[in-house]
Backbone as numpy.savetxt, mean C-alpha at the origin, in Angstrom:
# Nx Ny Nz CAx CAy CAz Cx Cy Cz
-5.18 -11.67 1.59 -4.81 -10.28 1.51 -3.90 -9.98 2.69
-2.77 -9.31 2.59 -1.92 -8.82 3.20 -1.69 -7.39 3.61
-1.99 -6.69 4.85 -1.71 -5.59 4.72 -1.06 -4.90 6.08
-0.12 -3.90 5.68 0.83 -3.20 6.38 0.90 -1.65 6.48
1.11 -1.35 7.78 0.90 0.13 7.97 2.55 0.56 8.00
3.37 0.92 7.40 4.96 1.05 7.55 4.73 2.54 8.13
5.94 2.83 9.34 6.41 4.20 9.12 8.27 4.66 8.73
8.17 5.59 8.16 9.31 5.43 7.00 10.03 7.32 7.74
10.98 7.11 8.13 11.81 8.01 9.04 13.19 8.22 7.25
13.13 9.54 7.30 13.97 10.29 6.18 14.99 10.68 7.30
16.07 10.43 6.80 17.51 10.92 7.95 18.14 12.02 6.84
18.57 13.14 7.46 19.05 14.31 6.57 20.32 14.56 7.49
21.14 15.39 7.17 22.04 16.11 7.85 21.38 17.23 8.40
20.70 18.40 7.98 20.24 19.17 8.24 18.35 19.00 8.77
18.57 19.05 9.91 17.10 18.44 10.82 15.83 19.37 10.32
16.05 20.39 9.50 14.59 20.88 9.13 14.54 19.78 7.72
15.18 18.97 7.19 14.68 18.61 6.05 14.14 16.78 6.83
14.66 16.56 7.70 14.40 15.28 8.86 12.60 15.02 8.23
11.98 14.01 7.89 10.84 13.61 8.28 9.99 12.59 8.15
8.92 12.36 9.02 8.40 10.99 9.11 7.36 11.00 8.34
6.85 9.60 7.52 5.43 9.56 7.26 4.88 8.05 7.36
3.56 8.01 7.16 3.17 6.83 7.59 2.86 6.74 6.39
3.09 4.96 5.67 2.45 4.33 4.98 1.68 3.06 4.84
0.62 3.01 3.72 -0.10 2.25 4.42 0.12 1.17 3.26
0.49 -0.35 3.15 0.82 -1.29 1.71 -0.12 -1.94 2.13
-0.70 -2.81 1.00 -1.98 -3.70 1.08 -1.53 -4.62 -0.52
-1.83 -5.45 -0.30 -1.05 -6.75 -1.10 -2.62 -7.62 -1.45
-2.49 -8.58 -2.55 -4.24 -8.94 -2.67 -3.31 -10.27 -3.75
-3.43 -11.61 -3.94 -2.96 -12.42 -4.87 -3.42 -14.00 -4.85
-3.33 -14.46 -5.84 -3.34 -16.16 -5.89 -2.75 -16.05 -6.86
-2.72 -17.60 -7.64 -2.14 -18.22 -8.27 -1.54 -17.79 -9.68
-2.24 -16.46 -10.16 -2.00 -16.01 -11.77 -2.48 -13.99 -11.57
-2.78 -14.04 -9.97 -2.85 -12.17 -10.08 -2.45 -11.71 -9.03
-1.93 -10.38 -9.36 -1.50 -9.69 -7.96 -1.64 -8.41 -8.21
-2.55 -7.75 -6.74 -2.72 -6.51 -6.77 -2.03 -6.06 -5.35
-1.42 -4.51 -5.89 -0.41 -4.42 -4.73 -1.04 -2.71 -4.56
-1.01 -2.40 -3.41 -1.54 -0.65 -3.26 -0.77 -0.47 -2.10
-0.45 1.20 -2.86 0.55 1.41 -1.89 0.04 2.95 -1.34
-0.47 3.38 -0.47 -0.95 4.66 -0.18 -0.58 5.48 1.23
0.68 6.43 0.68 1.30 7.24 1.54 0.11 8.34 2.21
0.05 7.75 3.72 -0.77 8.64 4.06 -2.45 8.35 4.36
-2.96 7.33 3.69 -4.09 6.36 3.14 -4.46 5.99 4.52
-5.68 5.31 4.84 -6.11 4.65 5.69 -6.26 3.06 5.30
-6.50 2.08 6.26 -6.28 0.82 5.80 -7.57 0.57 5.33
-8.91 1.26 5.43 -9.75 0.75 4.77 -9.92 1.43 3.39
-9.58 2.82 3.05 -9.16 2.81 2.13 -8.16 2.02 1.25
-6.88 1.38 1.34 -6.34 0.85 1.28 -7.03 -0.74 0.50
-7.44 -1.09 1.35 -8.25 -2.27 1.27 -9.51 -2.42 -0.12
-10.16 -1.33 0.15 -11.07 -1.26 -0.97 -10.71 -0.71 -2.08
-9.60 -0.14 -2.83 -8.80 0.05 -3.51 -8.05 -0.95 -3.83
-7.18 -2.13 -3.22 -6.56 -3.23 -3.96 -7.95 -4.53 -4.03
-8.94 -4.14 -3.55 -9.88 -4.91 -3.51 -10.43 -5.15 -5.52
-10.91 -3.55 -5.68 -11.26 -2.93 -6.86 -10.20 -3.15 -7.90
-9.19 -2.86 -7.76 -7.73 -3.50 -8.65 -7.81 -4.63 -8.73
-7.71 -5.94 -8.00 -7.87 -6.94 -7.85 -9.08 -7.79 -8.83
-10.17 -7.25 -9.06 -11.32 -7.27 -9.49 -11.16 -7.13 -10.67
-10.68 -5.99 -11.03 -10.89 -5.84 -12.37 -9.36 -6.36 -13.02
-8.38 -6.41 -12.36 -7.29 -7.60 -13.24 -7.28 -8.81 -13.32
-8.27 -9.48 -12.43 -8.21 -11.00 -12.85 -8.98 -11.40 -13.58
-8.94 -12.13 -14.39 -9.07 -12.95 -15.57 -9.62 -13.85 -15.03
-11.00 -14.40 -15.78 -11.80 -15.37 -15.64 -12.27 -16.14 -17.01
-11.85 -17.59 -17.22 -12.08 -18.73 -18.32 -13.28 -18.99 -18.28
């Protein structure tokens, strides 16, 4: 599992529209699944237990 806290800076001409936010990506995969969550604003353990739960229920088991 892979996970990243990005912060993401909006450049405007006009500085009241200027602004920052934090995001939080969390990545989850092997060989045949991938769960990716992306939560603007999110905490990483939220984050985490959310591509955890995605993860879970998309992979496929023979």
């Amino acid at each position: 599992m892979t996970c990243r806290r990005v912060t993401v800076k909006e450049t405007a001409t006009d500085p009241a529209h200027r602004r920052t936010e934090e995001e939080v990506y969390r990545v989850r995969a092997d060989h045949s699944t991938v769960a990716f969550v992306n939560r603007p604003g999110g905490s990483l353990t939220e984050a985490a237990d959310l591509t955890a739960e995605l993860y879970r229920t998309a992979r496929v088991r023979r």
